[in-house]
Amino acid sequence: MKGLPRLPTGRDDSRPGRSTAAWAARARRLALLLPVLLALAHLGGWLPMPVLHQIDDFFYDLRLRIARADSLDPRIVIVDIDEKSLSEQGRWPWGRDRLARLVDELFSQQQVALVGFDVVFAEPDTSSGLARLQQLAAGELADQPAFLRRLQTLAPELDFDSRFARAIANRPVVLGYYFNLDPQGQSSGQLPPPVMGADTLQGRRQRFTAWRGYGASLPLLAQAAPQAGFFNPLIDDDGKVRAVPLLAEYQGQVYESLTLSMFRELQGRPAVEPVFAQGLTVPGGKAPLQALRLRPASGAPMELPVGDGAVALVPYRGLPGPQGGSFRYLSATDLIEGRLARGHLQGRIVLVGSSAPGLQDLRPTPVSEAFPGVEIHAHLLSAMLDGQLPVRPDYSVGYEAALVLLMGGGLALALPLLPALPGLLAVTGALVLPVLSNLALYQWVGLALPLAATLATMLAVLLLHLGGLWVFETRARRALVGLFGSYVPPELVEEMVRDPDRYSMRADSRELTVMFCDMHGFTRLAERLPPEQLQALLQGVFDRLGLVVREHRGTIDKFMGDCLMAFWGAPLPAADHAALAVRAALGIAEEVGRINADHQARGLPAVGFGVGLSTGRMCVGDMGSRLRRAYTVIGDAVNLGARLQSLTTVYGVDIVASDATRQQAGGTDWQALDTVRLSGRQDAVTLWCPLPPGAAAASSALAQELRGWEAFLVAWRRQDWATAAPLLQTLTRQGSCPRLYALYERRLALRRHQPPDPAWDGIADLGVG
């Protein structure tokens, strides 16, 4: 918000006829209240916005992950029908004789306190073959007394359902079942007695989850263990399980969940009483249910907080599975085979379920995309035992409506009256305070309160406010763009106006890299081509080369006939200006190759270019006179770049760079060309030619040639003509740089018959002006 002007208040109403600006300011302030009205319409149900529900889910998941305990609850153990168990005991469902052995092991040997089954036993077990034997006894073997006597002896052992029923009878066992929404209301098995009658609700209607059918355990098993609960979770629109209904409605009766039934079993099966919100009446006979009260035979009553529809939020303790660390997992096969030491699970609460993917009981949750359903019940039961069930209270909608009015409305009224910095602080505080308080209420009190409408309202108010400020800024920005556009290449203006205070047209001294790119043979082209065709050719070529410079964040200074001048590091600072310039020069060399291929196909003459690169301190800024000005660079390093470009024809290479450019750019292969003393300069300059990155590594011939060239230069500087001559002959035969090698052949021919010169330093004197 830096540099943004303060909105006019339009308070001067004493003058006849209010100004247009004052009316516009009032209209903007009224517009800032629009997000508040939309949020209230959403909360009231008149204009539902699904995206806000999704954002609330996101914040809920974030709170849940922040508050995770990530610790082991030793009270609850999960007996897992895992891959190991399926491998040893065979595919599911197992014979109920094995489940009877499992139950006997848990109670007789391990002395557990309670067992809950997150599985349903809806079909008779025929795996023993008893039914077939009874058919034979009634038919073709009816006249075999020995067979009939033996069958009568074996029948109790082969009736696996009865064996399992005897194992669970008179023991603290809670069976599981499920409800369904089958259109025909298909049902199987026997439901347990309802937990709550219509009279308990005192005539107040509730929005329980309602179902059409069910799949429960066989009557034989249901009568042996009458305590049972449904294990249906509550699946949100995004497919995740964040909550479980503790109560559900079926044919006018109210039934309890598996978790609630297990919790009641641990408390001596107290009755369940609804606790309604005090002082709240809802049209239509509905009343908000805020808790379930349990009255054990001894001890004080306890309440389980619930949300609308008797839904309990699941406070996941940590990641799922045996490695998650929230609960101990035991393989069911180890208990069936008696591998656990006697009494090892004494007093523990056991949940029997499966984490095997093939049994399809893995569900997405806020903490994992594959969460075993049995562990969801374990997390909920753990929170019940600790008395730490989070809840989304019945007043959550009213709470957020008040926040929207207070925070969103207050921001809408205050922002137009505040300068930039106080306004920014007000927005920051208004956004941070609800978030922190929301996290604190969840962490310390267990209240899962909504937040999305409040934050969305404040952000919308802020955006509308900034949009109004933008209208005032537009005129100033247009003037700024016009000013900078007169000096700076258009491709950088947009980036500069984002923070105009950083940039100035005043000249200053910086270290930059400059490029001069000149077309070779332009005079011959001008003689061969008509002016119109020459102009079109130049424009097409420089359009493509200019794009290469822009892609590498270069500032195109100017086009001078057949020459392009660009520089890097201003007006936008770039620490890697030398590397960017080198990559641009290599890109130009590649683009020239593509240009010549296009020219050949179109019957146009080929073009050649030479590029000079120089890095050093330069004066950059607004240069010129009152009649004509330009944003450009001047200085000795700039002049050196132009002179290096002219040397490309001398050495027969596309690019000549100074030693300062090579040192700062790095990152590529370089070929040393020469060390020269230019007219008008006291210090010698080492010349280099960059090669495409990885070129030497990709070509063994090129790598060998570069090694030979380096060896030649060493011999040349030592005046070791005997060594230098054969090396140069070999390089000349390879022919990748014929003009460079021919230049040194001429120099060698002049030197090799002369005696060594003690004053010779290997530096060539070039009169390049």
CSV table of C-alpha atoms in Angstrom, one decimal, residues 311-482:
chain,number,residue,atom,x,y,z
A,311,VAL,CA,-22.7,-35.7,15.1
A,312,ALA,CA,-19.3,-36.0,16.9
A,313,LEU,CA,-16.1,-34.6,15.4
A,314,VAL,CA,-13.2,-37.1,15.3
A,315,PRO,CA,-10.1,-35.6,16.9
A,316,TYR,CA,-7.4,-37.6,15.1
A,317,ARG,CA,-4.4,-38.1,17.4
A,318,GLY,CA,-1.9,-38.8,14.6
A,319,LEU,CA,-1.2,-40.7,11.4
A,320,PRO,CA,-2.9,-44.0,10.8
A,321,GLY,CA,-1.8,-47.6,10.8
A,322,PRO,CA,0.8,-49.6,12.8
A,323,GLN,CA,3.4,-47.0,12.0
A,324,GLY,CA,1.2,-44.0,13.0
A,325,GLY,CA,1.9,-44.4,16.7
A,326,SER,CA,-1.6,-43.6,17.9
A,327,PHE,CA,-2.7,-47.1,18.8
A,328,ARG,CA,-1.0,-50.5,19.1
A,329,TYR,CA,-1.8,-52.8,16.2
A,330,LEU,CA,-1.8,-56.6,16.7
A,331,SER,CA,-2.1,-59.1,13.8
A,332,ALA,CA,-5.3,-61.1,14.3
A,333,THR,CA,-3.5,-64.3,13.3
A,334,ASP,CA,-1.1,-64.0,16.2
A,335,LEU,CA,-4.0,-64.0,18.6
A,336,ILE,CA,-5.8,-66.9,16.9
A,337,GLU,CA,-2.6,-69.0,17.0
A,338,GLY,CA,-1.9,-68.0,20.6
A,339,ARG,CA,1.4,-66.3,20.0
A,340,LEU,CA,0.9,-63.5,22.6
A,341,ALA,CA,2.0,-64.0,26.2
A,342,ARG,CA,-0.9,-64.6,28.6
A,343,GLY,CA,-2.3,-61.4,30.2
A,344,HIS,CA,-0.4,-59.1,27.8
A,345,LEU,CA,-3.6,-57.2,27.0
A,346,GLN,CA,-5.1,-57.2,30.4
A,347,GLY,CA,-7.7,-54.5,30.9
A,348,ARG,CA,-7.3,-53.2,27.3
A,349,ILE,CA,-10.2,-52.1,25.0
A,350,VAL,CA,-10.0,-54.1,21.8
A,351,LEU,CA,-11.4,-53.1,18.4
A,352,VAL,CA,-11.4,-55.8,15.7
A,353,GLY,CA,-11.1,-54.5,12.1
A,354,SER,CA,-9.0,-54.4,9.0
A,355,SER,CA,-6.3,-52.3,7.5
A,356,ALA,CA,-5.8,-54.6,4.5
A,357,PRO,CA,-6.5,-52.6,1.3
A,358,GLY,CA,-8.4,-55.6,-0.2
A,359,LEU,CA,-11.1,-55.4,2.4
A,360,GLN,CA,-11.9,-51.9,1.3
A,361,ASP,CA,-12.2,-50.2,4.7
A,362,LEU,CA,-9.7,-47.5,4.1
A,363,ARG,CA,-11.2,-44.0,4.1
A,364,PRO,CA,-9.8,-40.5,3.3
A,365,THR,CA,-9.5,-38.2,6.3
A,366,PRO,CA,-8.0,-34.8,7.0
A,367,VAL,CA,-4.7,-36.5,8.1
A,368,SER,CA,-4.4,-39.3,5.6
A,369,GLU,CA,-6.0,-40.4,2.3
A,370,ALA,CA,-6.0,-44.1,3.5
A,371,PHE,CA,-7.2,-44.3,7.1
A,372,PRO,CA,-8.5,-47.7,8.4
A,373,GLY,CA,-12.1,-47.4,9.4
A,374,VAL,CA,-11.6,-49.3,12.6
A,375,GLU,CA,-9.0,-46.7,13.7
A,376,ILE,CA,-11.5,-43.9,13.1
A,377,HIS,CA,-13.6,-45.5,15.9
A,378,ALA,CA,-10.5,-45.8,18.1
A,379,HIS,CA,-9.7,-42.1,17.8
A,380,LEU,CA,-13.3,-41.2,18.7
A,381,LEU,CA,-13.4,-43.6,21.6
A,382,SER,CA,-10.1,-42.3,22.9
A,383,ALA,CA,-11.4,-38.7,22.9
A,384,MET,CA,-14.6,-39.9,24.7
A,385,LEU,CA,-12.5,-41.5,27.4
A,386,ASP,CA,-10.5,-38.3,27.9
A,387,GLY,CA,-13.6,-36.1,27.9
A,388,GLN,CA,-12.1,-34.1,25.0
A,389,LEU,CA,-14.5,-34.3,22.1
A,390,PRO,CA,-14.4,-31.2,20.0
A,391,VAL,CA,-17.7,-29.8,18.9
A,392,ARG,CA,-19.2,-27.4,16.3
A,393,PRO,CA,-21.7,-25.7,18.6
A,394,ASP,CA,-25.3,-24.8,17.7
A,395,TYR,CA,-24.5,-21.1,17.9
A,396,SER,CA,-21.6,-21.3,15.4
A,397,VAL,CA,-23.6,-19.6,12.6
A,398,GLY,CA,-24.6,-16.7,14.9
A,399,TYR,CA,-21.0,-16.4,16.1
A,400,GLU,CA,-19.6,-16.0,12.6
A,401,ALA,CA,-22.4,-13.6,11.6
A,402,ALA,CA,-21.4,-11.4,14.6
A,403,LEU,CA,-17.7,-11.7,13.5
A,404,VAL,CA,-18.6,-10.7,9.9
A,405,LEU,CA,-20.5,-7.6,11.2
A,406,LEU,CA,-17.8,-6.7,13.6
A,407,MET,CA,-14.6,-7.3,11.7
A,408,GLY,CA,-15.8,-7.0,8.1
A,409,GLY,CA,-18.2,-4.1,8.7
A,410,GLY,CA,-15.6,-2.3,10.9
A,411,LEU,CA,-13.0,-2.7,8.2
A,412,ALA,CA,-15.3,-1.5,5.5
A,413,LEU,CA,-16.0,1.7,7.5
A,414,ALA,CA,-12.5,2.3,8.7
A,415,LEU,CA,-10.3,1.7,5.6
A,416,PRO,CA,-11.5,4.7,3.6
A,417,LEU,CA,-10.6,7.0,6.6
A,418,LEU,CA,-7.1,5.6,7.2
A,419,PRO,CA,-3.8,6.5,5.6
A,420,ALA,CA,-1.9,3.7,3.9
A,421,LEU,CA,0.3,2.4,6.8
A,422,PRO,CA,-2.4,2.4,9.5
A,423,GLY,CA,-4.8,0.9,7.0
A,424,LEU,CA,-2.3,-1.9,6.4
A,425,LEU,CA,-1.9,-2.5,10.1
A,426,ALA,CA,-5.7,-2.6,10.6
A,427,VAL,CA,-6.1,-5.2,7.8
A,428,THR,CA,-3.3,-7.3,9.2
A,429,GLY,CA,-4.8,-7.2,12.7
A,430,ALA,CA,-8.3,-7.9,11.4
A,431,LEU,CA,-7.0,-11.0,9.6
A,432,VAL,CA,-4.7,-12.3,12.2
A,433,LEU,CA,-6.9,-11.9,15.3
A,434,PRO,CA,-9.8,-14.2,14.2
A,435,VAL,CA,-7.4,-16.8,13.0
A,436,LEU,CA,-5.4,-16.9,16.3
A,437,SER,CA,-8.5,-16.8,18.4
A,438,ASN,CA,-10.1,-19.6,16.3
A,439,LEU,CA,-7.0,-21.8,16.9
A,440,ALA,CA,-7.0,-21.0,20.6
A,441,LEU,CA,-10.7,-21.9,21.1
A,442,TYR,CA,-10.2,-25.2,19.3
A,443,GLN,CA,-7.0,-26.1,21.1
A,444,TRP,CA,-8.1,-25.1,24.7
A,445,VAL,CA,-11.9,-25.4,24.7
A,446,GLY,CA,-12.6,-27.8,21.8
A,447,LEU,CA,-14.8,-25.4,19.9
A,448,ALA,CA,-14.6,-25.9,16.1
A,449,LEU,CA,-15.9,-22.6,14.9
A,450,PRO,CA,-16.3,-21.5,11.3
A,451,LEU,CA,-13.9,-18.9,9.9
A,452,ALA,CA,-14.2,-18.8,6.1
A,453,ALA,CA,-17.0,-16.2,5.8
A,454,THR,CA,-15.2,-13.8,8.1
A,455,LEU,CA,-11.9,-14.0,6.3
A,456,ALA,CA,-13.5,-13.9,2.8
A,457,THR,CA,-15.5,-10.8,3.8
A,458,MET,CA,-12.4,-9.0,5.1
A,459,LEU,CA,-10.4,-9.9,2.0
A,460,ALA,CA,-13.2,-8.9,-0.3
A,461,VAL,CA,-13.4,-5.5,1.5
A,462,LEU,CA,-9.7,-5.1,1.2
A,463,LEU,CA,-9.7,-5.9,-2.6
A,464,LEU,CA,-12.6,-3.5,-3.2
A,465,HIS,CA,-10.8,-0.8,-1.3
A,466,LEU,CA,-7.6,-1.4,-3.3
A,467,GLY,CA,-9.6,-1.3,-6.4
A,468,GLY,CA,-10.9,2.1,-5.5
A,469,LEU,CA,-7.4,3.3,-4.8
A,470,TRP,CA,-6.3,1.9,-8.1
A,471,VAL,CA,-8.7,4.3,-9.9
A,472,PHE,CA,-6.8,7.2,-8.3
A,473,GLU,CA,-3.5,5.7,-9.1
A,474,THR,CA,-4.3,5.0,-12.7
A,475,ARG,CA,-3.7,8.5,-13.9
A,476,ALA,CA,-0.4,8.8,-12.1
A,477,ARG,CA,0.7,5.4,-13.4
A,478,ARG,CA,-0.1,6.4,-16.9
A,479,ALA,CA,2.1,9.4,-16.6
A,480,LEU,CA,4.9,7.2,-15.1
A,481,VAL,CA,4.6,4.8,-18.0
A,482,GLY,CA,4.7,7.6,-20.5
